[in-house]
Short mmCIF file of C-alpha atoms and ligand atoms in Angstrom, two decimals:
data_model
loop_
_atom_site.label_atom_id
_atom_site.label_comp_id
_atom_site.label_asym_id
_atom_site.label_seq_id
_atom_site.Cartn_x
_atom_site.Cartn_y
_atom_site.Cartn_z
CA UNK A 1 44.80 -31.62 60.47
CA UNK A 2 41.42 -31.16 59.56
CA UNK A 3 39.16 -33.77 58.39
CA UNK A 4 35.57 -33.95 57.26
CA UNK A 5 33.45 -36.68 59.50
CA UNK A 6 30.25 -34.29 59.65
CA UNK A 7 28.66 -31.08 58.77
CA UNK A 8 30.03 -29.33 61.78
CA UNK A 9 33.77 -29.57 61.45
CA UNK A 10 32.74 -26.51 59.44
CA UNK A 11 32.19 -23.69 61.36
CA UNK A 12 29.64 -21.29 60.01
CA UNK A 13 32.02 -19.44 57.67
CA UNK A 14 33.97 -22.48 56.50
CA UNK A 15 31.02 -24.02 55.20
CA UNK A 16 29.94 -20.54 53.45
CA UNK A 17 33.97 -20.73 52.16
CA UNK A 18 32.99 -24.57 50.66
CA UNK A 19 29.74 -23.06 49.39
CA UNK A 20 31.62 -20.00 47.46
CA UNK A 21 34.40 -22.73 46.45
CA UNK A 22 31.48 -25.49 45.15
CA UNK A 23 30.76 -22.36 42.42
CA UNK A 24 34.14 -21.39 41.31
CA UNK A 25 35.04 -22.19 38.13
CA UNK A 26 38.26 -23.96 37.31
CA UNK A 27 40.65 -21.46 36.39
CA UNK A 28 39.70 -20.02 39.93
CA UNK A 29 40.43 -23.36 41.76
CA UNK A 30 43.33 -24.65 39.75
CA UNK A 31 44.81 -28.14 40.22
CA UNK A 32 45.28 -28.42 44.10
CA UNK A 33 45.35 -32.37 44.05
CA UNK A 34 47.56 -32.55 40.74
CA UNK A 35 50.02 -35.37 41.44
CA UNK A 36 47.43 -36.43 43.84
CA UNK A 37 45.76 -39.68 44.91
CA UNK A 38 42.45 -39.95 46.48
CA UNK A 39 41.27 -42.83 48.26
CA UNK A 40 37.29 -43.74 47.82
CA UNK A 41 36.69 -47.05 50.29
CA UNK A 42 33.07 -48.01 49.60
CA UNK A 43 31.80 -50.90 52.35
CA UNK A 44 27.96 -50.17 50.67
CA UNK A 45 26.73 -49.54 47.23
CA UNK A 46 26.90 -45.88 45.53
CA UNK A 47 25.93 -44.02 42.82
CA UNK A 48 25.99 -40.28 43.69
CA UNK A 49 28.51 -40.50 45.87
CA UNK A 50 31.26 -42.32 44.12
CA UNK A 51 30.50 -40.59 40.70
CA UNK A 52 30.69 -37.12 42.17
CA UNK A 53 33.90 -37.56 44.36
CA UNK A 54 35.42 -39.10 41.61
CA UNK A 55 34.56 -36.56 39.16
CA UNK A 56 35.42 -33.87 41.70
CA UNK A 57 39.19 -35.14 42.61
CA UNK A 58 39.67 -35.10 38.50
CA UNK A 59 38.50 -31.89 38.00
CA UNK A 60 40.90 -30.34 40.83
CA UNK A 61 43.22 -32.49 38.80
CA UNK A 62 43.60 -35.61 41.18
CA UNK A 63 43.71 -39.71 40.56
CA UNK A 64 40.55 -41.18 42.18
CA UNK A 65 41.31 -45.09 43.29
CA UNK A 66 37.94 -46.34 43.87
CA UNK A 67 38.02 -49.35 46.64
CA UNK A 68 35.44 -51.57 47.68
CA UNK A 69 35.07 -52.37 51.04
CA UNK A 70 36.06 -55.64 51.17
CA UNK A 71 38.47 -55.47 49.45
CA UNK A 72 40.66 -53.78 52.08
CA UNK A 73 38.75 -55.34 54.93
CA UNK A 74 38.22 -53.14 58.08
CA UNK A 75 39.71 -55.41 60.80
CA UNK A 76 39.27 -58.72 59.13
CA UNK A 77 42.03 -58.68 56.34
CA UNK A 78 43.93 -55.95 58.44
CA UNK A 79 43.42 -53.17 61.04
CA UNK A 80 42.09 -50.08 60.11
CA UNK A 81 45.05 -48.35 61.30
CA UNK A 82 47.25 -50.54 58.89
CA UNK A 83 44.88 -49.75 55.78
CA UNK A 84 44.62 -45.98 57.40
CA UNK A 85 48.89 -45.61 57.52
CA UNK A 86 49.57 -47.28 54.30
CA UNK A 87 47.11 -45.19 52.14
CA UNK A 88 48.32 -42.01 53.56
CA UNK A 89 51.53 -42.57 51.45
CA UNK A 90 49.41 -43.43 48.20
CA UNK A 91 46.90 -40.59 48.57
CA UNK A 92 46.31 -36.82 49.87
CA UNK A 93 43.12 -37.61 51.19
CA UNK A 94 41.35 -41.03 51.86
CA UNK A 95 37.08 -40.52 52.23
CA UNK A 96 35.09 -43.69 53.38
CA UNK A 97 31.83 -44.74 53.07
CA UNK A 98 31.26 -47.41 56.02
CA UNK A 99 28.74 -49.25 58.24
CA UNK A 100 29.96 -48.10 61.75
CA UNK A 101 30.79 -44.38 61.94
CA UNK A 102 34.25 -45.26 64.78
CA UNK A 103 36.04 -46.47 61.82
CA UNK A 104 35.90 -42.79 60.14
CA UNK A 105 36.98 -41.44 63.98
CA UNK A 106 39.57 -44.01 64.15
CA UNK A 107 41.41 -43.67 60.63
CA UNK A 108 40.78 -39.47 61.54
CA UNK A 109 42.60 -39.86 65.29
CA UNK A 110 45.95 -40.86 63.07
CA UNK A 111 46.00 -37.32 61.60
CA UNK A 112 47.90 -39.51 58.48
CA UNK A 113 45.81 -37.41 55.62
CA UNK A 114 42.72 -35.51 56.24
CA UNK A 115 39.51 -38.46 55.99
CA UNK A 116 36.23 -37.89 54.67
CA UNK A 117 32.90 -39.75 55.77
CA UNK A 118 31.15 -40.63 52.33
CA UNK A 119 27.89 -41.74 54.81
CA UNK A 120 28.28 -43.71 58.28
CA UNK A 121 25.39 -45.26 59.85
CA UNK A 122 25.61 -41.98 61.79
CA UNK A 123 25.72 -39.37 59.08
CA UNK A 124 26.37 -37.99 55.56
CA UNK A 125 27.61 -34.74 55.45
CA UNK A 126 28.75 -34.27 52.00
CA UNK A 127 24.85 -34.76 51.34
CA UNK A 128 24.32 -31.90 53.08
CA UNK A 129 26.48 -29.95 51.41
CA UNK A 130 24.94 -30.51 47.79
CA UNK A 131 21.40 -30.27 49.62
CA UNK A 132 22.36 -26.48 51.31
CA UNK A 133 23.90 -25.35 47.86
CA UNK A 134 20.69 -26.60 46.45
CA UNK A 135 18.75 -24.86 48.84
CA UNK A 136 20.82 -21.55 48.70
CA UNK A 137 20.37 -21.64 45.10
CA UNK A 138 16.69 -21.24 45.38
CA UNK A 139 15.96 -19.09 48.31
CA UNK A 140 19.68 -16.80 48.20
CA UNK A 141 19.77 -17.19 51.70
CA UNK A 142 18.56 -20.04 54.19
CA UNK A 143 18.57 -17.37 56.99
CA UNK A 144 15.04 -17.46 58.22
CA UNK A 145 13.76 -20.20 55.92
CA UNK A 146 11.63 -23.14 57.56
CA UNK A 147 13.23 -26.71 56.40
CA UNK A 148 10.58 -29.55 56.83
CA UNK A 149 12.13 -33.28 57.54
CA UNK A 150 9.54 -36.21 57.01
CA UNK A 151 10.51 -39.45 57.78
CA UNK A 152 13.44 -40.82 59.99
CA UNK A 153 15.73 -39.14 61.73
CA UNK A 154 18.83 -40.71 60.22
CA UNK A 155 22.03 -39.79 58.78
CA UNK A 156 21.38 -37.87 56.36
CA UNK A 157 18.79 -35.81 58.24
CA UNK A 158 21.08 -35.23 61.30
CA UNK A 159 23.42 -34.19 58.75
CA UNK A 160 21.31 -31.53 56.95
CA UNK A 161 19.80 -30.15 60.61
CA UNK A 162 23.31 -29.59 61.29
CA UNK A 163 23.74 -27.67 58.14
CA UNK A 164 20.43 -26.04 58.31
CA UNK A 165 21.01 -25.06 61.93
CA UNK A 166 24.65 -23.16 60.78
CA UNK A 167 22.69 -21.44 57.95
CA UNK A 168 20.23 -19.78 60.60
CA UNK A 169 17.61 -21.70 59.30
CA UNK A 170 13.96 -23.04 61.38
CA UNK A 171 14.13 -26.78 60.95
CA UNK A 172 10.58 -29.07 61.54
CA UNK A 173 11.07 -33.06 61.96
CA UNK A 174 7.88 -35.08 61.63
CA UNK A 175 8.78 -38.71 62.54
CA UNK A 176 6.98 -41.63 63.55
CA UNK A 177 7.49 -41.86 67.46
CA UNK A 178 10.25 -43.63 68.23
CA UNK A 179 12.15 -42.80 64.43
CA UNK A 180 12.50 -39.23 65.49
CA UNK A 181 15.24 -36.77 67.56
CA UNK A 182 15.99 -37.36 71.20
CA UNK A 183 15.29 -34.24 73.46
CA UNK A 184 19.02 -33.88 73.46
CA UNK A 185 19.95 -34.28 69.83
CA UNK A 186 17.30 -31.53 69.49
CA UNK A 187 18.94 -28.68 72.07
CA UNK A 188 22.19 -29.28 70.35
CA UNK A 189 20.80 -28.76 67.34
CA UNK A 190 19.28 -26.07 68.30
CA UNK A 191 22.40 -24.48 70.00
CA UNK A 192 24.57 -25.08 67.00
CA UNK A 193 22.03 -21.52 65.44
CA UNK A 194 19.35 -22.78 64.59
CA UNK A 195 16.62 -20.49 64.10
CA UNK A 196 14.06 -22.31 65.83
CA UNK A 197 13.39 -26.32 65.60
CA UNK A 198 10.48 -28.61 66.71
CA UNK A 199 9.23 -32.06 66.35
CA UNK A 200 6.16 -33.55 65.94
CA UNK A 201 4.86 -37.07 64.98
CA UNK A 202 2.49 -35.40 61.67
CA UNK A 203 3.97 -35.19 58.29
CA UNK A 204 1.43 -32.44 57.18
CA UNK A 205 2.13 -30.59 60.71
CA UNK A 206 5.98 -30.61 60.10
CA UNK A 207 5.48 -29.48 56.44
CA UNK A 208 3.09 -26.39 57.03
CA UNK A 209 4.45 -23.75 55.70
CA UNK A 210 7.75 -24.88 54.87
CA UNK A 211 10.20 -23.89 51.97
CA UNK A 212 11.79 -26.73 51.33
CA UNK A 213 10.50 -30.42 52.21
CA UNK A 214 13.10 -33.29 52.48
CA UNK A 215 12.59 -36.64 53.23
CA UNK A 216 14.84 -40.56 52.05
CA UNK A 217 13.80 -43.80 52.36
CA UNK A 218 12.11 -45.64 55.29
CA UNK A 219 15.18 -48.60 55.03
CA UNK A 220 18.63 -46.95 54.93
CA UNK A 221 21.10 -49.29 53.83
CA UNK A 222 21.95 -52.16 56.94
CA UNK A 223 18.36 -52.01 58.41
CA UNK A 224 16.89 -54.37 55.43
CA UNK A 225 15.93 -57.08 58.63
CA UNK A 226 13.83 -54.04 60.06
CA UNK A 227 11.79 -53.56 56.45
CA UNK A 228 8.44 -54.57 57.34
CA UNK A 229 8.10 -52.86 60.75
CA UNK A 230 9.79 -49.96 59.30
CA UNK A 231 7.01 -49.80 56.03
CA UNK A 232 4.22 -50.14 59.00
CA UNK A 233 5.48 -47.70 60.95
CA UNK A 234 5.98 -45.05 58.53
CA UNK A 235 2.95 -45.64 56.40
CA UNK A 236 1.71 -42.48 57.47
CA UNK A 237 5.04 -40.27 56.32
CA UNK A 238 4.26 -40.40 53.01
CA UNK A 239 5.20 -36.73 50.84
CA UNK A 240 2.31 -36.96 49.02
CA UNK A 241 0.61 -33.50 47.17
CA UNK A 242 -1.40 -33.13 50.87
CA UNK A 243 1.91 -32.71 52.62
CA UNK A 244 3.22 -30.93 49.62
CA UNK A 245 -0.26 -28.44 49.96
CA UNK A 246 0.49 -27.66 53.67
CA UNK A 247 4.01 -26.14 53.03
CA UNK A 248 4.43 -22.80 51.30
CA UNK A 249 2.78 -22.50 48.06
CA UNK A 250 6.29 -22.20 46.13
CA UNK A 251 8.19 -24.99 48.30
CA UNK A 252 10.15 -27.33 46.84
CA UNK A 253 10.88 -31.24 47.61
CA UNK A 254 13.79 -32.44 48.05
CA UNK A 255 15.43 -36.43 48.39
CA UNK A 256 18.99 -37.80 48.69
CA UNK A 257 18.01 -40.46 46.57
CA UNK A 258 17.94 -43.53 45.90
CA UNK A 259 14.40 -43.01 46.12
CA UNK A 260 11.49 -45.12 46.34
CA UNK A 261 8.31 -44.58 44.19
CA UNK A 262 5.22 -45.08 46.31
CA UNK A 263 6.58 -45.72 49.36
CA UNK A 264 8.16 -42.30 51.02
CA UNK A 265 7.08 -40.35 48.11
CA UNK A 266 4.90 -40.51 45.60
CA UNK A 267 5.44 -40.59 41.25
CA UNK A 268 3.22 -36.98 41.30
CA UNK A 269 5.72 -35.17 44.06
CA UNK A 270 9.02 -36.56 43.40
CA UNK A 271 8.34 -36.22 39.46
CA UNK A 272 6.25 -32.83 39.71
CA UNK A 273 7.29 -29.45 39.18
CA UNK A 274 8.36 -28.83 43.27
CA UNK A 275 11.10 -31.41 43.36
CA UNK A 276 14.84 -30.49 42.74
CA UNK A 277 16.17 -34.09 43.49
CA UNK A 278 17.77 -34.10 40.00
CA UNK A 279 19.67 -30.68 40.41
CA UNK A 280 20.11 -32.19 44.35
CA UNK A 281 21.91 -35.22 42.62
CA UNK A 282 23.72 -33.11 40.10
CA UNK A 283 24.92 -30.52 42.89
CA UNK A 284 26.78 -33.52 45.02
CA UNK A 285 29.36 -33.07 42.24
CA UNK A 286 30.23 -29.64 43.10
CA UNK A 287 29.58 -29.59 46.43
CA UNK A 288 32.33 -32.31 46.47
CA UNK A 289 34.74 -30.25 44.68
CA UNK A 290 34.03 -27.25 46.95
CA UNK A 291 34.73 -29.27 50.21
CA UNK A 292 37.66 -30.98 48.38
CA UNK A 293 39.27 -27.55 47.63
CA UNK A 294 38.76 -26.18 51.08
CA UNK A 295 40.25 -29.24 52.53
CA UNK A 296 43.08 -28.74 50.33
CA UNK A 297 43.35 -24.94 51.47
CA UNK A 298 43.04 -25.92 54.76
CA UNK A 299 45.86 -28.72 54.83
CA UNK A 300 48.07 -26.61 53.23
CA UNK A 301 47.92 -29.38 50.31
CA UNK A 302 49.03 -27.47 46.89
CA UNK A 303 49.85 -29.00 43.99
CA UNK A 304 53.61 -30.20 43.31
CA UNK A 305 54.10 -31.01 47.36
CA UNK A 306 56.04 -34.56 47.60
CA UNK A 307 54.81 -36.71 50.28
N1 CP B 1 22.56 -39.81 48.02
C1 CP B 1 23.57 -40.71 47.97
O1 CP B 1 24.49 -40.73 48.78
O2 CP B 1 23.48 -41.57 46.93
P1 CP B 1 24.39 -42.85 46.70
O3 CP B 1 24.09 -43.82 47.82
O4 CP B 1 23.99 -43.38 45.35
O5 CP B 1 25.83 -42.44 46.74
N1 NVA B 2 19.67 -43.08 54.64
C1 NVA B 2 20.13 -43.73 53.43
C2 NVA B 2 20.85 -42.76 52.57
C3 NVA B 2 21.35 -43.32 51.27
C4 NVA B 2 22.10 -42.30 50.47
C5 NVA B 2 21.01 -44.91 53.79
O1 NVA B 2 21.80 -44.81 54.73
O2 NVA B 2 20.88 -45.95 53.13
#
Protein backbone atom coordinates (compact mmCIF):
# COMPACT_ATOMS: atom_id res chain seq x y z
CA UNK A 1 0.00 0.00 0.00
CA UNK A 2 1.29 3.22 -0.62
CA UNK A 3 0.90 6.12 1.55
CA UNK A 4 1.96 9.74 1.47
CA UNK A 5 4.12 10.72 4.84
CA UNK A 6 6.69 12.93 2.71
CA UNK A 7 7.78 14.24 -0.56
CA UNK A 8 9.87 11.22 -1.31
CA UNK A 9 7.46 8.33 -1.30
CA UNK A 10 7.32 9.79 -4.81
CA UNK A 11 9.91 8.80 -6.86
CA UNK A 12 10.94 11.28 -9.48
CA UNK A 13 8.31 10.26 -12.05
CA UNK A 14 5.46 9.73 -9.60
CA UNK A 15 5.64 13.11 -8.46
CA UNK A 16 5.85 14.42 -12.28
CA UNK A 17 2.55 11.78 -12.62
CA UNK A 18 0.85 13.99 -9.44
CA UNK A 19 2.08 17.13 -11.17
CA UNK A 20 0.38 16.14 -14.73
CA UNK A 21 -2.73 14.78 -12.55
CA UNK A 22 -2.89 18.33 -10.27
CA UNK A 23 -3.75 19.91 -14.08
CA UNK A 24 -6.24 17.54 -15.44
CA UNK A 25 -9.44 18.62 -15.72
CA UNK A 26 -12.37 16.65 -14.41
CA UNK A 27 -13.72 14.77 -17.14
CA UNK A 28 -10.02 13.45 -17.35
CA UNK A 29 -9.92 12.37 -13.63
CA UNK A 30 -13.47 11.24 -13.13
CA UNK A 31 -14.90 10.28 -9.72
CA UNK A 32 -12.19 7.86 -8.24
CA UNK A 33 -13.38 8.43 -4.51
CA UNK A 34 -17.25 8.39 -5.46
CA UNK A 35 -18.85 6.40 -2.63
CA UNK A 36 -15.83 7.43 -0.79
CA UNK A 37 -14.97 8.74 2.68
CA UNK A 38 -11.99 10.69 3.53
CA UNK A 39 -10.73 11.16 6.86
CA UNK A 40 -9.13 14.85 7.71
CA UNK A 41 -7.79 14.53 11.65
CA UNK A 42 -6.59 18.05 12.45
CA UNK A 43 -4.53 18.07 16.09
CA UNK A 44 -3.52 22.06 14.99
CA UNK A 45 -5.36 24.82 13.34
CA UNK A 46 -5.76 25.03 9.32
CA UNK A 47 -6.82 27.00 6.73
CA UNK A 48 -5.13 25.92 3.46
CA UNK A 49 -4.88 22.69 4.29
CA UNK A 50 -8.28 21.62 5.38
CA UNK A 51 -10.06 23.82 2.67
CA UNK A 52 -8.04 22.35 -0.16
CA UNK A 53 -8.23 18.57 0.85
CA UNK A 54 -11.66 19.02 1.40
CA UNK A 55 -12.39 20.65 -1.76
CA UNK A 56 -10.13 18.17 -3.53
CA UNK A 57 -11.86 14.74 -2.15
CA UNK A 58 -15.33 16.54 -3.51
CA UNK A 59 -14.18 17.29 -6.67
CA UNK A 60 -12.86 13.55 -7.32
CA UNK A 61 -16.34 13.02 -5.99
CA UNK A 62 -15.56 11.91 -2.30
CA UNK A 63 -17.25 12.77 1.40
CA UNK A 64 -14.64 14.76 3.40
CA UNK A 65 -15.29 14.13 7.43
CA UNK A 66 -13.32 16.81 8.90
CA UNK A 67 -12.02 15.72 12.63
CA UNK A 68 -10.40 17.65 15.14
CA UNK A 69 -7.79 16.28 16.98
CA UNK A 70 -9.15 15.89 20.09
CA UNK A 71 -11.78 14.77 19.31
CA UNK A 72 -10.47 11.29 18.47
CA UNK A 73 -7.61 11.59 20.91
CA UNK A 74 -4.24 10.02 19.84
CA UNK A 75 -3.57 7.67 22.81
CA UNK A 76 -5.56 9.43 25.44
CA UNK A 77 -9.26 8.63 24.43
CA UNK A 78 -7.91 5.51 22.44
CA UNK A 79 -4.81 4.12 20.65
CA UNK A 80 -3.93 5.25 17.47
CA UNK A 81 -4.16 1.89 16.11
CA UNK A 82 -7.89 1.68 17.36
CA UNK A 83 -8.78 5.19 15.70
CA UNK A 84 -6.32 3.97 12.64
CA UNK A 85 -8.49 0.30 12.20
CA UNK A 86 -11.86 1.71 12.74
CA UNK A 87 -11.60 4.59 10.16
CA UNK A 88 -10.27 2.35 7.55
CA UNK A 89 -13.86 0.89 7.31
CA UNK A 90 -15.47 4.52 7.17
CA UNK A 91 -12.99 5.97 4.67
CA UNK A 92 -10.60 5.19 1.52
CA UNK A 93 -8.02 7.26 2.79
CA UNK A 94 -7.46 8.90 6.29
CA UNK A 95 -4.66 12.17 6.06
CA UNK A 96 -3.54 13.70 9.49
CA UNK A 97 -2.26 16.73 10.48
CA UNK A 98 -0.38 16.03 13.97
CA UNK A 99 2.24 17.22 16.49
CA UNK A 100 4.64 14.15 16.48
CA UNK A 101 5.36 12.80 12.99
CA UNK A 102 5.42 8.54 14.62
CA UNK A 103 1.77 8.82 14.77
CA UNK A 104 1.56 9.27 10.76
CA UNK A 105 4.35 6.12 10.66
CA UNK A 106 2.32 4.26 13.07
CA UNK A 107 -1.36 4.56 11.58
CA UNK A 108 0.88 3.95 7.90
CA UNK A 109 2.69 0.50 9.41
CA UNK A 110 -1.18 -0.95 9.55
CA UNK A 111 -1.37 -0.74 5.72
CA UNK A 112 -5.48 -0.32 6.76
CA UNK A 113 -5.98 2.63 3.92
CA UNK A 114 -3.24 4.58 2.41
CA UNK A 115 -2.48 7.83 5.22
CA UNK A 116 -1.54 11.17 4.37
CA UNK A 117 0.65 13.64 6.58
CA UNK A 118 -1.32 17.07 6.38
CA UNK A 119 2.12 18.62 8.31
CA UNK A 120 4.07 16.74 11.27
CA UNK A 121 6.47 18.54 13.32
CA UNK A 122 8.79 16.81 10.82
CA UNK A 123 7.33 17.78 7.49
CA UNK A 124 4.60 18.91 5.04
CA UNK A 125 4.74 17.44 1.89
CA UNK A 126 1.54 18.27 0.31
CA UNK A 127 3.04 21.94 0.69
CA UNK A 128 5.50 21.02 -1.46
CA UNK A 129 3.54 19.82 -3.90
CA UNK A 130 1.40 23.12 -4.47
CA UNK A 131 4.87 25.04 -4.01
CA UNK A 132 6.72 22.77 -7.09
CA UNK A 133 3.48 23.15 -9.31
CA UNK A 134 3.81 26.77 -8.47
CA UNK A 135 7.24 26.84 -9.31
CA UNK A 136 6.90 24.69 -12.55
CA UNK A 137 4.31 27.00 -13.59
CA UNK A 138 6.68 29.85 -13.77
CA UNK A 139 9.99 28.56 -14.86
CA UNK A 140 8.48 25.19 -17.18
CA UNK A 141 11.06 23.29 -15.70
CA UNK A 142 12.88 23.40 -12.18
CA UNK A 143 15.82 21.49 -13.82
CA UNK A 144 18.72 23.78 -13.24
CA UNK A 145 16.86 26.49 -11.33
CA UNK A 146 18.50 27.83 -7.96
CA UNK A 147 15.71 27.67 -4.99
CA UNK A 148 16.72 30.07 -2.08
CA UNK A 149 15.37 28.97 1.64
CA UNK A 150 15.57 31.85 4.32
CA UNK A 151 14.73 31.13 7.61
CA UNK A 152 14.45 27.72 9.52
CA UNK A 153 15.03 24.63 8.41
CA UNK A 154 11.68 23.09 9.33
CA UNK A 155 9.04 21.07 7.90
CA UNK A 156 8.03 22.61 5.33
CA UNK A 157 11.52 23.45 4.06
CA UNK A 158 12.81 19.82 4.40
CA UNK A 159 9.80 19.08 2.53
CA UNK A 160 10.31 21.39 -0.49
CA UNK A 161 14.40 20.47 -0.59
CA UNK A 162 13.14 17.11 -1.01
CA UNK A 163 10.98 18.15 -3.84
CA UNK A 164 13.39 20.56 -5.24
CA UNK A 165 16.18 17.99 -5.03
CA UNK A 166 13.80 15.29 -7.32
CA UNK A 167 13.15 18.17 -9.78
CA UNK A 168 17.05 18.55 -10.44
CA UNK A 169 16.95 21.71 -8.95
CA UNK A 170 20.23 23.83 -6.91
CA UNK A 171 18.76 24.50 -3.51
CA UNK A 172 20.55 27.48 -1.04
CA UNK A 173 19.49 27.46 2.86
CA UNK A 174 20.44 30.59 4.76
CA UNK A 175 19.63 29.91 8.47
CA UNK A 176 20.61 31.31 11.61
CA UNK A 177 23.33 28.83 13.06
CA UNK A 178 21.90 26.39 14.89
CA UNK A 179 18.10 26.72 12.84
CA UNK A 180 19.73 25.32 9.78
CA UNK A 181 20.53 21.56 8.03
CA UNK A 182 22.79 19.08 9.71
CA UNK A 183 25.82 17.98 7.49
CA UNK A 184 23.85 14.82 7.03
CA UNK A 185 20.39 16.05 6.24
CA UNK A 186 22.36 18.01 3.60
CA UNK A 187 24.26 14.84 1.67
CA UNK A 188 20.95 13.16 1.60
CA UNK A 189 19.50 15.84 0.19
CA UNK A 190 21.86 16.18 -2.01
CA UNK A 191 21.89 12.43 -3.07
CA UNK A 192 18.18 12.32 -3.51
CA UNK A 193 19.36 14.73 -7.31
CA UNK A 194 19.83 17.61 -6.30
CA UNK A 195 21.60 19.78 -8.55
CA UNK A 196 23.87 21.27 -6.20
CA UNK A 197 22.93 22.55 -2.45
CA UNK A 198 24.78 24.73 0.17
CA UNK A 199 24.23 26.49 3.36
CA UNK A 200 25.20 29.49 4.73
CA UNK A 201 24.18 31.61 7.81
CA UNK A 202 23.37 35.10 5.24
CA UNK A 203 19.96 35.65 3.93
CA UNK A 204 21.26 37.93 1.05
CA UNK A 205 24.16 35.18 0.40
CA UNK A 206 21.54 32.31 0.11
CA UNK A 207 19.27 34.51 -2.11
CA UNK A 208 21.92 35.71 -4.79
CA UNK A 209 20.86 34.89 -7.75
CA UNK A 210 18.06 32.76 -7.04
CA UNK A 211 14.71 32.13 -8.97
CA UNK A 212 12.53 31.58 -6.53
CA UNK A 213 12.90 32.75 -2.72
CA UNK A 214 10.87 30.87 0.01
CA UNK A 215 10.80 31.40 3.44
CA UNK A 216 7.53 30.76 6.71
CA UNK A 217 7.44 31.95 9.92
CA UNK A 218 10.17 32.07 12.65
CA UNK A 219 7.43 30.11 15.27
CA UNK A 220 5.90 27.04 13.57
CA UNK A 221 3.01 25.93 15.37
CA UNK A 222 4.18 24.00 19.05
CA UNK A 223 7.37 26.18 19.48
CA UNK A 224 5.18 29.35 20.82
CA UNK A 225 7.47 28.85 24.43
CA UNK A 226 10.60 29.37 22.06
CA UNK A 227 9.04 32.92 20.53
CA UNK A 228 11.32 35.39 21.86
CA UNK A 229 14.65 33.59 21.34
CA UNK A 230 13.39 32.51 18.08
CA UNK A 231 12.41 36.55 16.97
CA UNK A 232 16.20 37.33 18.32
CA UNK A 233 17.71 34.87 16.59
CA UNK A 234 16.28 35.34 13.30
CA UNK A 235 16.12 39.10 13.27
CA UNK A 236 18.53 39.07 10.65
CA UNK A 237 16.40 36.59 8.09
CA UNK A 238 14.21 39.01 7.19
CA UNK A 239 13.01 38.84 2.99
CA UNK A 240 13.13 42.25 2.72
CA UNK A 241 13.58 44.13 -1.10
CA UNK A 242 17.70 43.76 -0.21
CA UNK A 243 17.35 40.01 -0.16
CA UNK A 244 14.77 40.25 -2.83
CA UNK A 245 17.67 42.59 -4.98
CA UNK A 246 20.38 39.86 -4.57
CA UNK A 247 18.34 37.04 -6.31
CA UNK A 248 17.69 37.11 -10.05
CA UNK A 249 16.15 40.17 -11.30
CA UNK A 250 12.78 38.24 -12.31
CA UNK A 251 12.64 35.93 -9.04
CA UNK A 252 9.76 35.43 -7.34
CA UNK A 253 8.87 35.01 -3.41
CA UNK A 254 7.25 32.54 -2.22
CA UNK A 255 5.49 31.60 1.62
CA UNK A 256 3.37 28.69 2.91
CA UNK A 257 1.51 31.04 4.78
CA UNK A 258 0.17 31.93 7.48
CA UNK A 259 2.45 34.67 7.17
CA UNK A 260 3.65 37.29 9.33
CA UNK A 261 3.87 41.00 8.23
CA UNK A 262 7.12 42.52 9.47
CA UNK A 263 8.57 39.85 11.00
CA UNK A 264 9.95 37.13 8.24
CA UNK A 265 8.82 39.29 5.51
CA UNK A 266 8.01 42.46 4.93
CA UNK A 267 4.28 44.35 3.60
CA UNK A 268 6.57 45.62 0.27
CA UNK A 269 7.85 41.79 -0.65
CA UNK A 270 5.11 39.61 0.35
CA UNK A 271 2.49 42.24 -1.19
CA UNK A 272 4.80 43.33 -4.27
CA UNK A 273 4.75 42.23 -7.67
CA UNK A 274 7.53 39.05 -6.99
CA UNK A 275 5.36 37.12 -4.60
CA UNK A 276 3.06 34.20 -5.78
CA UNK A 277 1.90 33.24 -2.17
CA UNK A 278 -1.72 33.79 -3.32
CA UNK A 279 -1.50 31.47 -6.48
CA UNK A 280 0.92 29.23 -3.82
CA UNK A 281 -2.28 29.11 -1.55
CA UNK A 282 -4.67 28.64 -4.41
CA UNK A 283 -2.43 25.75 -6.02
CA UNK A 284 -2.63 23.52 -2.55
CA UNK A 285 -6.11 22.80 -3.93
CA UNK A 286 -4.96 21.09 -6.94
CA UNK A 287 -1.98 19.84 -5.91
CA UNK A 288 -4.24 17.95 -3.40
CA UNK A 289 -6.40 16.59 -6.00
CA UNK A 290 -3.39 15.51 -8.10
CA UNK A 291 -1.79 13.49 -5.17
CA UNK A 292 -5.32 12.30 -4.22
CA UNK A 293 -5.85 10.84 -7.76
CA UNK A 294 -2.48 9.21 -7.95
CA UNK A 295 -3.02 7.66 -4.63
CA UNK A 296 -6.18 6.41 -5.89
CA UNK A 297 -4.37 4.99 -9.14
CA UNK A 298 -1.91 3.64 -7.16
CA UNK A 299 -4.19 1.69 -4.57
CA UNK A 300 -6.09 0.38 -7.14
CA UNK A 301 -9.07 2.49 -5.44
CA UNK A 302 -11.83 3.11 -8.37
CA UNK A 303 -14.98 4.21 -7.86
CA UNK A 304 -17.93 1.63 -7.05
CA UNK A 305 -15.26 -0.82 -5.02
CA UNK A 306 -17.14 -2.02 -1.63
CA UNK A 307 -14.96 -2.11 1.29
N1 LIG B 1 0.30 26.38 4.50
C1 LIG B 1 -0.55 25.70 5.30
O1 LIG B 1 -0.43 24.51 5.55
O2 LIG B 1 -1.55 26.48 5.79
P1 LIG B 1 -2.59 26.03 6.90
O3 LIG B 1 -1.83 25.83 8.18
O4 LIG B 1 -3.58 27.17 6.98
O5 LIG B 1 -3.25 24.75 6.48
N1 LIG C 1 6.18 25.75 9.78
C1 LIG C 1 4.80 26.11 10.00
C2 LIG C 1 3.99 25.82 8.78
C3 LIG C 1 2.54 26.19 8.88
C4 LIG C 1 1.78 25.83 7.64
C5 LIG C 1 4.26 25.36 11.20
O1 LIG C 1 4.58 24.19 11.38
O2 LIG C 1 3.52 25.98 11.99
Amino acid sequence: MRHFLDTIDLQRKELARVMELATQRQEVLGWPLADYGVALIFEKPSNRTRQSMEMAVVQLGGHPIFTRGEEVGFDVRETVEDITRIMAGYHAMIAARVFDHSVLERMASLNDVPIINMLSDKSHPLQSLADILTMREEFGSLKGKTVAWIGDYNNVARSLAEGCALEGAHIRLGCPSGYGASDDELARISALGAASISQSTSASQAADGAHAVHTDVFVSMGQESETERRLRDFAEFQVDDTVMAAAATDAIFMHCLPAHRGVEVTSEVIDGPASRVVRQAHNRMHAARGLLAFLCEVNDITKGDTK
